[in-house]
């Protein structure tokens, strides 16, 4: 009898179990993705002083862009500031592990690479680090996605993914976009 | 915009509920007016600084971008005005309980008081951020800010504030819509439990807005991700209980079979129509939200138009359409007149829903394809962006429909007073009766003491280290960037 | 606006019982379909957009 309070509570309890079950299914899929194919938000608590990063250390001007180290690891360093990326174009190899490292000397910026899972905030005081791998070549857009002042709309960069055969580091291990 | 419209609406509706559901006068109406005036003065200060270009920091005002201090003081006044409201709501409820010992507080009032409790908890984060970090910087007393700390404090407020806006719509779903449709509330206890779950789960989840931030660890992000999954539960419970309540209405009106009751509902009544449209938009808004909260999946859409679409569907769509319907529903008893044209009210609601869908749907697709939000203009000559243009035109058309609908809403309210209405003196607003009105209500679901303890425990678990780390690790600070000179 | 006939607080239990013997089957059906579609839509994005976009972290 539907108007019996007990049966009422029973139908609600059944619904509640089904809903918690549905939520658990999604949770399971998310946790699996984070553990097995390593699809996580970028979390890397690493500090850098925003006021001195351009003077000394890893993020001085001639260290920016893509560099291959002695062990063959590819790292791309980018400084985001009002209202541009430095450099505005970076080259990365296809099908290889790439590590991006972003810093900001002024205010909060953020970025994504269109069509990929690369997305991070760039918070002054921190190094934002993203590991990824690109599976097809091409020029990809990398806009700033956090309001950083009145010039925010102009803040756009490009990521150029090239096949490994075309990825040729110079004697210092650096690779840069050709001038055009 | 979002802050001001909602705060004033919620305060007004709360005062109405306190008088109509409790059938007792409001305690200290003078204080209520003081809260209102503080809100108005604060709003004027905020609007003036934004319009004169002294506060181009957006409504999230992320430091180190720093605006004129008048902007922040205005926000503080609005919040203080709303705190007065919270206290009055709780006092009204306690007075009623003292006068009616052992009786359950009417659901509409219980839910309104739950919202007041939620709001007091919610505003702690932003209040601390403003008073201890942002305002000293705006006055020039400090030259640097800890950006991670301010973001974390703001995130404390950022999710729950949306629930503060949402709860009045849910109050209408549970306590007004079933009555307007001619049915019964399926379960009073389930409604109370849902509002408590909003209070518990709405707060310790703010880090999901910082999934893409570097200053928090995977561990705390995952803890708050799990709690965020639980936030979906009270909404899913509401979907069932409210649908079942509407089903009682449809069946009492002669609807038969699995779906026959839907057609039997009195869709010509604005409250019923708005509830239907609201649930329709809730599906899309909920869908967008599920993707947002899914941890790694957030990377696809963080800070893109997808987020704008989700927010517009949930808030601009589901919630605001219920604000309209509530206004239409309570206006006759406020003005003492019947509505001159219910048809125009229906047209306005339809226009709002259609406009919101047309405007927001393209944003989902564009956002998934990398269109970032909060941008004044795009370089459409760039081939990777040129295909966005027609979609943006569609979106713009939806926006125009919304403007027409908003104007019609204002006219619909003005017309109560302008046109010679039929002279019917409308009956006072009634709230839905439960299917089993005599079911006993446990004391826990008739007050908040127990739940405040739980909120405290959850917040301590979710936020104590994420906030304390800034004092333990002492990260380098950023120099203040003024936008007001 | 409020038709007194529908909002009669004295709907007696026998009347309710006569009308509501099928309830809440309709709510189960309607809300169940809506939530099922929601999960399907979520899974489509998960499988066909999120996973193909590759590892990140
Ligand atoms: Cu920017
Ligand atoms: Cu949120």
XYZ file of C-alpha atoms and ligand atoms in Angstrom:
724
model
C 0.000 0.000 0.000
C 1.688 3.149 -1.222
C 0.377 5.470 1.428
C 1.793 3.422 4.243
C 4.687 5.412 5.744
C 6.858 2.314 5.986
C 6.583 1.523 2.302
C 7.276 5.162 1.589
C 10.492 5.053 3.541
C 11.353 1.754 1.858
C 11.127 3.208 -1.639
C 13.245 6.151 -0.601
C 15.836 3.921 0.944
C 15.997 1.833 -2.236
C 16.500 4.986 -4.307
C 19.159 6.287 -1.948
C 21.141 3.033 -2.215
C 20.937 3.141 -5.995
C 22.211 6.735 -6.016
C 25.108 6.024 -3.671
C 25.922 3.065 -5.924
C 25.932 5.294 -9.001
C 28.234 7.773 -7.262
C 30.574 4.935 -6.251
C 30.778 3.723 -9.867
C 31.994 7.132 -10.984
C 34.404 7.308 -8.069
C 35.830 3.927 -9.030
C 36.373 5.016 -12.641
C 38.093 8.230 -11.524
C 40.377 6.431 -9.077
C 41.255 3.812 -11.690
C 42.190 6.512 -14.203
C 44.365 8.228 -11.655
C 46.230 5.054 -10.653
C 46.547 3.075 -13.857
C 47.018 5.464 -16.805
C 48.187 8.160 -14.340
C 45.659 10.828 -15.163
C 45.895 13.181 -12.209
C 45.596 16.854 -11.546
C 49.045 18.439 -11.512
C 50.077 18.593 -7.833
C 53.654 19.516 -7.123
C 54.278 21.607 -4.087
C 57.557 23.260 -5.063
C 58.391 26.858 -4.195
C 60.225 29.517 -6.143
C 60.600 33.184 -5.243
C 58.608 35.178 -7.811
C 60.743 38.277 -7.246
C 64.116 36.747 -8.061
C 63.339 33.953 -10.508
C 64.458 35.986 -13.545
C 67.827 36.880 -11.958
C 69.278 33.513 -11.096
C 68.531 29.826 -11.267
C 66.419 27.592 -13.432
C 64.154 30.227 -15.001
C 66.630 32.825 -16.283
C 66.056 33.862 -19.878
C 68.533 31.570 -21.634
C 67.206 28.523 -19.757
C 63.664 28.857 -21.090
C 62.117 26.652 -23.776
C 62.732 22.963 -24.412
C 65.905 21.251 -23.265
C 67.067 17.623 -23.337
C 69.316 16.711 -20.420
C 72.215 14.249 -20.319
C 69.860 11.391 -19.469
C 67.643 12.208 -22.456
C 64.766 13.663 -20.399
C 62.814 16.432 -22.119
C 61.902 19.482 -20.013
C 60.131 22.605 -21.241
C 60.378 25.728 -19.059
C 58.013 28.636 -19.572
C 57.567 31.917 -17.703
C 54.044 33.367 -17.794
C 53.777 37.061 -17.033
C 51.488 40.012 -17.801
C 50.724 39.587 -20.732
C 52.830 37.019 -22.564
C 54.456 33.621 -22.409
C 58.247 33.351 -22.634
C 58.874 31.759 -25.036
C 55.676 32.149 -27.059
C 56.360 28.958 -29.002
C 57.935 25.704 -27.792
C 58.880 22.511 -29.645
C 58.306 19.090 -28.071
C 58.827 15.555 -29.436
C 55.955 13.193 -30.250
C 55.579 9.926 -28.269
C 58.101 10.899 -25.605
C 57.601 11.815 -21.980
C 57.711 15.623 -21.674
C 57.813 17.650 -18.444
C 56.485 21.200 -18.505
C 57.540 23.618 -15.769
C 55.742 26.952 -15.472
C 56.367 29.911 -13.167
C 54.921 33.388 -12.767
C 56.858 36.424 -11.533
C 53.779 38.641 -11.087
C 50.127 37.541 -10.757
C 48.111 34.335 -11.164
C 47.954 32.928 -14.683
C 46.776 29.593 -15.956
C 46.972 27.673 -19.179
C 45.717 24.725 -21.126
C 46.822 23.092 -24.341
C 43.789 22.754 -26.590
C 42.702 19.162 -27.225
C 44.855 17.637 -24.468
C 44.606 17.059 -20.728
C 47.301 19.665 -20.041
C 45.837 22.260 -17.724
C 47.327 24.048 -14.765
C 47.182 27.233 -12.775
C 50.411 29.191 -12.504
C 50.538 30.699 -9.019
C 53.320 33.126 -8.049
C 55.499 31.383 -5.468
C 55.133 27.916 -7.011
C 56.484 25.849 -9.877
C 53.596 24.217 -11.743
C 54.744 20.947 -13.215
C 52.869 18.821 -15.770
C 54.076 15.511 -17.265
C 52.525 14.310 -20.466
C 53.019 12.595 -23.787
C 51.711 13.791 -27.176
C 50.587 11.135 -29.626
C 50.233 13.212 -32.802
C 52.243 16.015 -34.403
C 50.881 19.510 -34.946
C 50.721 23.070 -33.749
C 48.570 23.426 -30.634
C 47.178 26.520 -29.027
C 48.139 27.297 -25.431
C 46.091 30.281 -24.146
C 46.222 31.835 -20.684
C 42.967 30.853 -18.954
C 42.946 32.865 -15.734
C 42.077 36.557 -15.732
C 45.412 38.293 -15.131
C 44.606 41.910 -15.989
C 43.351 43.951 -18.906
C 45.744 42.401 -21.464
C 44.662 38.858 -20.609
C 42.966 38.231 -23.985
C 46.235 38.691 -25.880
C 48.073 36.082 -23.869
C 48.450 33.090 -26.205
C 51.292 30.674 -26.950
C 51.814 27.610 -29.151
C 53.121 24.109 -28.548
C 54.648 22.515 -31.667
C 54.713 18.711 -31.525
C 57.170 17.207 -34.037
C 57.943 13.562 -34.898
C 61.034 12.260 -33.070
C 62.974 12.208 -36.353
C 62.536 15.988 -36.672
C 63.320 16.698 -33.037
C 67.006 17.696 -33.200
C 68.578 19.202 -30.070
C 71.648 21.451 -30.588
C 74.952 20.933 -28.736
C 73.421 22.366 -25.528
C 70.449 20.058 -25.756
C 68.068 22.850 -26.690
C 65.317 22.906 -29.297
C 63.501 26.080 -30.316
C 60.784 27.052 -32.789
C 62.225 28.251 -36.093
C 61.886 31.999 -36.571
C 59.119 33.000 -38.920
C 25.784 40.443 -10.029
C 25.603 36.900 -8.746
C 26.389 38.040 -5.207
C 23.919 40.873 -5.058
C 20.820 39.465 -6.767
C 21.002 36.277 -4.735
C 21.726 37.856 -1.379
C 18.810 40.265 -1.618
C 16.448 37.634 -2.967
C 17.391 35.100 -0.301
C 17.034 37.636 2.498
C 13.630 38.737 1.252
C 12.365 35.195 0.761
C 13.676 34.196 4.196
C 11.777 37.005 5.897
C 8.659 35.987 3.984
C 9.006 32.343 5.042
C 9.668 33.314 8.656
C 6.415 35.242 8.776
C 4.205 33.027 6.610
C 5.345 29.548 7.659
C 5.717 30.286 11.376
C 2.661 32.572 11.507
C 4.431 34.908 13.905
C 5.884 38.404 13.409
C 9.537 38.768 12.507
C 11.813 39.410 15.483
C 13.443 42.868 15.361
C 12.267 44.175 11.980
C 14.416 47.285 12.542
C 17.521 45.109 12.474
C 16.270 43.511 9.269
C 16.054 46.995 7.708
C 19.562 47.757 8.950
C 20.805 44.618 7.184
C 19.022 45.717 4.035
C 20.563 49.197 4.131
C 24.052 47.795 4.735
C 23.493 45.601 1.679
C 22.432 48.559 -0.448
C 25.330 50.776 0.653
C 27.784 47.929 0.073
C 26.364 47.279 -3.385
C 26.702 50.931 -4.354
C 30.348 50.922 -3.253
C 31.103 47.769 -5.259
C 29.281 48.915 -8.390
C 30.820 52.375 -8.303
C 34.381 51.064 -8.108
C 33.804 48.465 -10.830
C 32.179 50.929 -13.235
C 34.890 53.543 -12.747
C 37.569 50.965 -13.540
C 39.047 50.838 -10.048
C 38.172 47.217 -9.468
C 38.897 45.187 -12.612
C 39.570 42.058 -10.585
C 36.452 39.973 -11.399
C 34.175 38.594 -8.749
C 36.807 36.110 -7.604
C 39.291 39.012 -6.963
C 42.335 36.742 -6.881
C 45.300 38.530 -5.274
C 47.945 39.735 -5.971
C 45.673 41.738 -8.315
C 44.384 44.340 -5.889
C 41.534 46.822 -6.340
C 40.465 49.961 -4.522
C 39.731 49.274 -0.823
C 36.227 50.676 -1.324
C 35.401 47.643 -3.484
C 36.322 45.191 -0.715
C 34.678 47.239 2.039
C 31.492 47.216 -0.041
C 31.620 43.425 -0.201
C 32.159 43.290 3.564
C 29.053 45.438 4.135
C 26.917 43.140 1.978
C 28.174 40.137 3.929
C 27.599 41.812 7.309
C 24.062 42.697 6.182
C 23.470 39.032 5.351
C 24.826 37.948 8.751
C 22.096 40.019 10.394
C 19.633 38.060 8.304
C 21.152 34.748 9.443
C 20.843 35.675 13.097
C 17.231 36.831 12.664
C 16.320 33.559 10.942
C 17.787 31.498 13.772
C 16.148 33.668 16.436
C 12.783 33.354 14.674
C 13.115 29.580 14.607
C 14.125 29.356 18.253
C 11.239 31.584 19.363
C 8.820 29.376 17.511
C 10.291 26.243 19.068
C 9.943 27.760 22.520
C 6.313 28.654 21.849
C 5.562 25.220 20.352
C 7.534 22.711 22.425
C 7.850 19.251 20.926
C 6.434 20.320 17.575
C 8.419 19.982 14.349
C 9.501 23.321 12.876
C 7.671 23.807 9.561
C 9.862 22.426 6.779
C 10.162 25.713 4.865
C 11.509 27.420 7.972
C 13.772 24.543 8.924
C 15.333 24.659 5.469
C 15.679 28.445 5.578
C 17.430 28.185 8.939
C 19.676 25.444 7.516
C 20.639 27.892 4.798
C 21.405 30.567 7.393
C 23.680 28.136 9.268
C 25.345 27.132 6.004
C 25.933 30.776 5.098
C 27.542 31.593 8.440
C 30.006 28.737 7.919
C 30.504 29.625 4.257
C 31.447 33.246 4.762
C 34.205 32.494 7.298
C 36.701 31.720 4.505
C 36.207 34.848 2.445
C 35.817 37.040 5.540
C 39.209 35.922 6.873
C 40.743 36.397 3.427
C 39.358 39.934 3.116
C 40.008 41.135 6.651
C 43.472 39.695 7.231
C 45.067 39.657 3.784
C 43.254 41.540 1.041
C 42.053 44.699 2.764
C 45.392 45.414 4.492
C 47.016 45.084 1.053
C 44.379 47.305 -0.568
C 45.067 50.060 1.963
C 48.781 49.709 1.313
C 49.608 48.486 4.831
C 51.190 45.346 3.427
C 53.168 45.046 0.187
C 53.056 41.294 -0.358
C 50.463 38.511 -0.130
C 50.608 34.746 0.220
C 48.742 33.819 -2.945
C 48.245 30.144 -2.106
C 46.704 31.055 1.251
C 44.244 33.522 -0.282
C 43.190 31.024 -2.929
C 42.627 28.354 -0.310
C 40.577 30.641 1.944
C 38.499 31.719 -1.028
C 37.897 28.092 -2.012
C 36.393 27.542 1.475
C 33.596 29.881 0.417
C 33.449 29.159 -3.278
C 31.469 25.937 -3.362
C 29.144 26.484 -0.432
C 28.162 29.941 -1.655
C 26.502 28.267 -4.629
C 24.543 26.032 -2.262
C 23.430 29.130 -0.386
C 22.000 30.387 -3.690
C 20.549 26.990 -4.552
C 18.699 26.178 -1.343
C 15.789 28.617 -1.879
C 15.058 26.815 -5.149
C 15.067 23.503 -3.284
C 12.765 24.983 -0.637
C 10.333 25.771 -3.435
C 10.713 22.246 -4.900
C 9.848 20.631 -1.589
C 7.413 22.984 0.076
C 5.705 25.017 -2.648
C 5.664 23.067 -5.921
C 3.786 19.960 -4.637
C 1.151 22.234 -3.117
C 0.881 24.346 -6.292
C 0.393 21.173 -8.326
C -2.319 19.948 -5.970
C -0.350 17.094 -4.397
C 1.406 16.165 -1.215
C 5.055 16.262 -0.246
C 6.171 12.648 -0.555
C 8.341 12.722 2.557
C 9.042 15.468 5.045
C 11.881 13.524 6.674
C 13.719 12.983 3.391
C 13.471 16.704 2.699
C 15.000 17.529 6.083
C 17.735 14.951 5.573
C 18.582 16.464 2.169
C 18.961 19.956 3.583
C 21.222 18.593 6.334
C 23.311 16.768 3.725
C 23.726 20.041 1.840
C 24.976 21.624 5.039
C 27.406 18.764 5.715
C 28.709 18.094 2.201
C 28.554 21.595 0.750
C 31.408 22.937 2.861
C 34.416 20.581 3.016
C 34.747 20.352 -0.777
C 36.063 23.744 -1.904
C 39.449 22.360 -2.966
C 37.737 20.907 -6.044
C 38.047 24.439 -7.418
C 41.815 24.143 -6.943
C 42.371 20.737 -8.585
C 44.626 22.409 -11.158
C 46.573 24.419 -8.552
C 50.178 23.697 -7.620
C 49.892 24.545 -3.916
C 47.921 21.497 -2.758
C 48.904 17.861 -2.577
C 47.259 14.957 -4.362
C 46.132 13.623 -0.969
C 43.948 16.522 0.120
C 42.684 16.994 -3.408
C 41.487 13.379 -3.424
C 39.881 13.620 0.029
C 37.835 16.585 -1.106
C 37.107 14.890 -4.430
C 35.502 11.983 -2.556
C 33.449 14.387 -0.434
C 32.425 16.169 -3.628
C 31.077 12.926 -5.082
C 28.896 12.713 -1.971
C 27.543 16.212 -2.671
C 25.733 14.769 -5.662
C 23.704 12.527 -3.337
C 21.324 15.088 -1.743
C 20.468 16.452 -5.180
C 19.779 12.952 -6.475
C 17.569 12.305 -3.417
C 15.722 15.552 -4.100
C 15.118 14.549 -7.697
C 13.310 11.427 -6.511
C 11.341 12.890 -3.612
C 10.160 15.909 -5.578
C 9.267 13.779 -8.604
C 7.311 11.436 -6.333
C 5.511 14.433 -4.799
C 4.554 15.685 -8.250
C 3.424 12.153 -9.050
C 0.959 12.273 -6.147
C -0.436 15.474 -7.660
C -0.765 13.962 -11.131
C -2.437 10.835 -9.786
C -4.850 12.772 -7.582
C -5.840 14.603 -10.772
C -6.581 11.326 -12.489
C -3.237 10.453 -14.141
C -2.718 6.721 -14.618
C 0.103 4.360 -15.495
C 3.856 4.849 -15.371
C 3.889 8.229 -17.105
C 0.250 9.307 -17.373
C 0.543 11.446 -14.234
C 2.999 13.761 -16.001
C 0.415 14.920 -18.531
C -2.194 15.257 -15.792
C -0.166 17.889 -13.935
C -1.459 21.482 -14.065
C 1.342 22.810 -16.285
C -0.552 26.062 -16.794
C 0.431 27.108 -13.272
C 3.736 29.027 -13.291
C 5.147 27.236 -10.237
C 4.567 23.814 -11.789
C 5.937 24.905 -15.160
C 9.020 26.459 -13.557
C 9.688 23.295 -11.563
C 9.556 21.212 -14.737
C 11.851 23.563 -16.667
C 14.176 23.800 -13.676
C 14.545 20.013 -13.451
C 15.199 19.845 -17.186
C 18.049 22.358 -16.888
C 19.260 20.659 -13.707
C 20.047 17.580 -15.794
C 22.453 19.536 -18.009
C 23.873 21.538 -15.124
C 24.366 18.367 -13.095
C 26.057 16.684 -16.037
C 28.516 19.568 -16.421
C 29.143 19.520 -12.683
C 29.855 15.782 -12.609
C 32.597 16.261 -15.210
C 34.021 19.226 -13.288
C 34.267 17.358 -10.013
C 35.817 14.217 -11.504
C 39.375 14.972 -10.401
C 41.608 14.214 -13.397
C 38.716 14.946 -15.776
C 38.686 18.509 -14.512
C 41.810 19.052 -16.636
C 39.699 18.876 -19.822
C 37.516 21.773 -18.811
C 39.076 23.804 -15.985
C 38.663 27.554 -16.639
C 37.034 26.992 -20.019
C 33.601 27.965 -21.302
C 32.442 24.551 -20.076
C 32.543 25.915 -16.541
C 30.584 29.010 -17.587
C 28.028 26.716 -19.222
C 27.712 24.540 -16.111
C 27.316 27.573 -13.889
C 24.730 29.184 -16.145
C 22.689 25.982 -16.367
C 22.673 25.319 -12.628
C 22.459 28.832 -11.303
C 21.143 31.014 -14.130
C 18.839 28.214 -15.275
C 17.588 25.883 -12.540
C 17.901 28.306 -9.644
C 16.960 31.685 -11.095
C 13.872 30.309 -12.847
C 12.688 29.169 -9.412
C 13.408 32.654 -8.022
C 11.064 33.990 -10.731
C 8.402 31.431 -9.893
C 8.712 32.151 -6.168
C 8.294 35.867 -6.854
C 5.142 35.190 -8.904
C 3.895 32.884 -6.187
C 4.312 35.194 -3.206
C 3.629 38.523 -4.924
C -0.166 38.253 -4.757
C -0.078 37.919 -0.975
C 2.499 40.734 -0.674
C 0.607 43.086 -2.985
C -2.866 41.929 -2.007
C -3.805 41.492 -5.663
C -4.203 38.639 -8.131
C -1.834 38.375 -11.086
C -3.166 40.317 -14.092
C -1.830 37.746 -16.568
C -0.625 34.268 -15.746
C -0.065 33.687 -19.471
C 2.612 36.371 -19.574
C 4.277 34.750 -16.574
C 4.368 31.446 -18.445
C 5.818 33.097 -21.546
C 8.509 34.735 -19.444
C 9.501 31.406 -17.866
C 9.628 29.662 -21.240
C 11.740 32.437 -22.750
C 14.157 32.203 -19.851
C 14.604 28.444 -20.182
C 14.954 28.516 -23.972
C 17.325 31.474 -23.874
C 19.489 29.840 -21.222
C 19.682 26.560 -23.156
C 20.536 28.283 -26.442
C 23.163 30.440 -24.789
C 24.870 27.709 -22.730
C 24.808 24.633 -24.953
C 27.471 25.937 -27.411
C 29.709 26.831 -24.463
C 29.899 23.184 -23.418
C 31.203 22.182 -26.809
C 33.560 25.142 -27.170
C 34.895 24.663 -23.657
C 35.649 21.011 -24.294
C 37.584 22.210 -27.339
C 39.689 24.631 -25.388
C 37.831 27.929 -25.462
C 39.016 29.652 -22.305
C 36.656 31.780 -20.262
C 36.840 35.370 -19.029
C 38.273 36.655 -22.261
C 37.108 39.900 -23.814
C 37.817 38.889 -27.399
C 39.364 36.099 -29.396
C 41.614 36.285 -32.416
C 39.076 34.745 -34.778
C 41.521 35.051 -37.682
C 43.537 32.261 -36.076
C 42.432 29.092 -37.904
C 42.241 27.116 -34.666
C 39.635 29.563 -33.365
C 37.739 30.698 -36.463
C 35.238 27.815 -36.287
C 34.066 29.175 -32.942
C 32.384 32.177 -34.587
C 29.027 30.646 -35.621
C 28.679 28.981 -32.215
C 29.292 32.291 -30.502
C 26.553 33.828 -32.663
C 24.094 31.154 -31.492
C 25.087 31.852 -27.921
C 24.587 35.570 -28.421
C 21.076 34.977 -29.776
C 20.271 33.052 -26.596
C 21.537 36.010 -24.620
C 19.103 38.342 -26.382
C 16.198 36.040 -25.531
C 17.293 36.238 -21.885
C 17.287 40.033 -21.962
C 13.718 40.028 -23.319
C 12.682 37.536 -20.635
C 14.254 39.593 -17.843
C 12.433 42.721 -19.044
C 9.158 40.795 -19.176
C 9.747 39.585 -15.613
C 10.022 43.150 -14.369
C 6.901 44.082 -16.287
C 5.030 41.110 -14.823
C 5.757 42.344 -11.310
C 5.046 45.993 -12.114
C 1.746 45.048 -13.718
C 0.441 43.777 -10.373
C 0.423 47.402 -9.299
C -0.321 49.200 -12.562
C -3.185 47.295 -14.107
C -6.643 47.099 -12.625
C -6.457 43.538 -11.438
C -9.520 41.361 -11.096
C -9.945 42.470 -7.508
C -9.691 38.954 -6.158
C -8.053 39.026 -2.810
C -5.719 36.055 -3.087
C -5.427 33.588 -0.264
C -2.189 33.587 1.749
C 0.566 31.286 0.515
C 0.222 27.731 1.772
C 3.006 25.203 2.063
C 2.811 21.594 0.979
C 1.455 19.060 3.448
C 3.398 15.840 3.785
C 1.799 12.580 2.692
C 2.164 11.470 6.293
C 1.908 14.680 8.270
C 1.859 12.909 11.623
C 5.132 11.063 11.184
C 7.310 11.953 14.190
C 10.373 14.090 13.444
C 13.521 13.092 15.364
C 14.989 15.916 17.437
C 18.171 15.816 15.338
C 16.159 16.834 12.266
C 14.471 19.649 14.145
C 17.625 21.576 15.097
C 21.239 22.063 14.089
C 23.398 21.553 17.193
C 24.497 18.034 16.264
C 25.139 18.959 12.642
C 27.297 21.932 13.535
C 29.584 19.545 15.400
C 29.809 17.351 12.299
C 30.543 20.353 10.075
C 33.330 21.347 12.445
C 34.863 17.865 12.297
C 34.592 17.661 8.504
C 36.050 21.127 8.001
C 38.905 20.335 10.364
C 39.658 17.167 8.403
C 39.354 18.800 4.993
C 40.933 22.205 5.585
C 43.155 22.272 8.669
C 46.367 21.110 7.012
C 45.664 22.712 3.618
C 45.497 26.061 5.444
C 48.151 25.355 8.089
C 50.731 24.381 5.452
C 51.113 28.034 4.452
C 52.288 28.850 7.960
C 54.464 25.740 8.250
C 56.152 25.931 4.839
C 56.145 29.732 4.592
C 56.100 29.948 0.797
C 57.542 33.062 -0.879
C 55.024 35.889 -1.128
C 54.006 37.820 -4.227
C 54.124 41.591 -4.627
C 50.747 43.347 -4.660
C 49.631 44.460 -8.168
C 47.275 47.406 -7.956
C 44.657 47.888 -10.663
C 43.156 51.110 -9.240
C 45.863 53.584 -10.127
C -4.080 30.776 -8.874
C -4.634 28.208 -6.168
C -7.661 26.207 -7.012
C -9.171 25.348 -3.618
C -10.359 21.996 -4.909
C -6.774 20.757 -5.349
C -5.330 22.177 -2.215
C -7.979 20.848 0.066
C -6.133 19.846 3.210
C -8.861 17.359 3.990
C -7.949 14.899 1.276
C -8.778 11.868 3.331
C -6.658 8.793 3.476
C -9.146 6.624 1.591
C -9.069 9.091 -1.353
C -5.292 9.113 -1.287
C -5.186 5.344 -1.094
C -7.537 5.005 -4.056
C -5.362 7.197 -6.247
C -1.894 6.411 -5.053
C -1.756 2.616 -5.144
C 0.691 2.805 -8.081
C 2.893 5.528 -6.584
C 5.805 6.016 -6.602
C 6.377 3.748 -9.617
C 6.185 6.751 -11.935
C 8.847 8.624 -9.992
C 11.099 5.558 -10.066
C 10.656 5.320 -13.818
C 11.138 9.003 -14.657
C 13.937 9.787 -12.198
C 15.561 6.436 -12.940
C 15.706 7.156 -16.679
C 17.070 10.655 -16.050
C 19.858 9.399 -13.794
C 20.682 6.497 -16.118
C 21.069 8.928 -19.028
C 23.252 11.114 -16.829
C 25.616 8.210 -16.122
C 25.712 7.299 -19.804
C 26.571 10.879 -20.784
C 29.302 10.975 -18.151
C 30.708 7.655 -19.366
C 30.761 8.880 -22.973
C 32.914 11.858 -22.022
C 35.108 9.659 -19.823
C 35.701 7.003 -22.483
C 35.744 9.050 -25.660
C 37.232 12.377 -24.626
C 39.088 12.039 -21.335
C 40.957 8.737 -21.777
C 42.051 9.445 -25.406
C 43.522 12.797 -24.388
C 46.269 10.911 -22.689
C 48.185 10.706 -19.437
C 48.883 13.833 -17.459
C 49.828 14.697 -13.934
Cu 45.655 35.762 -18.423
Cu 32.157 23.821 -6.348
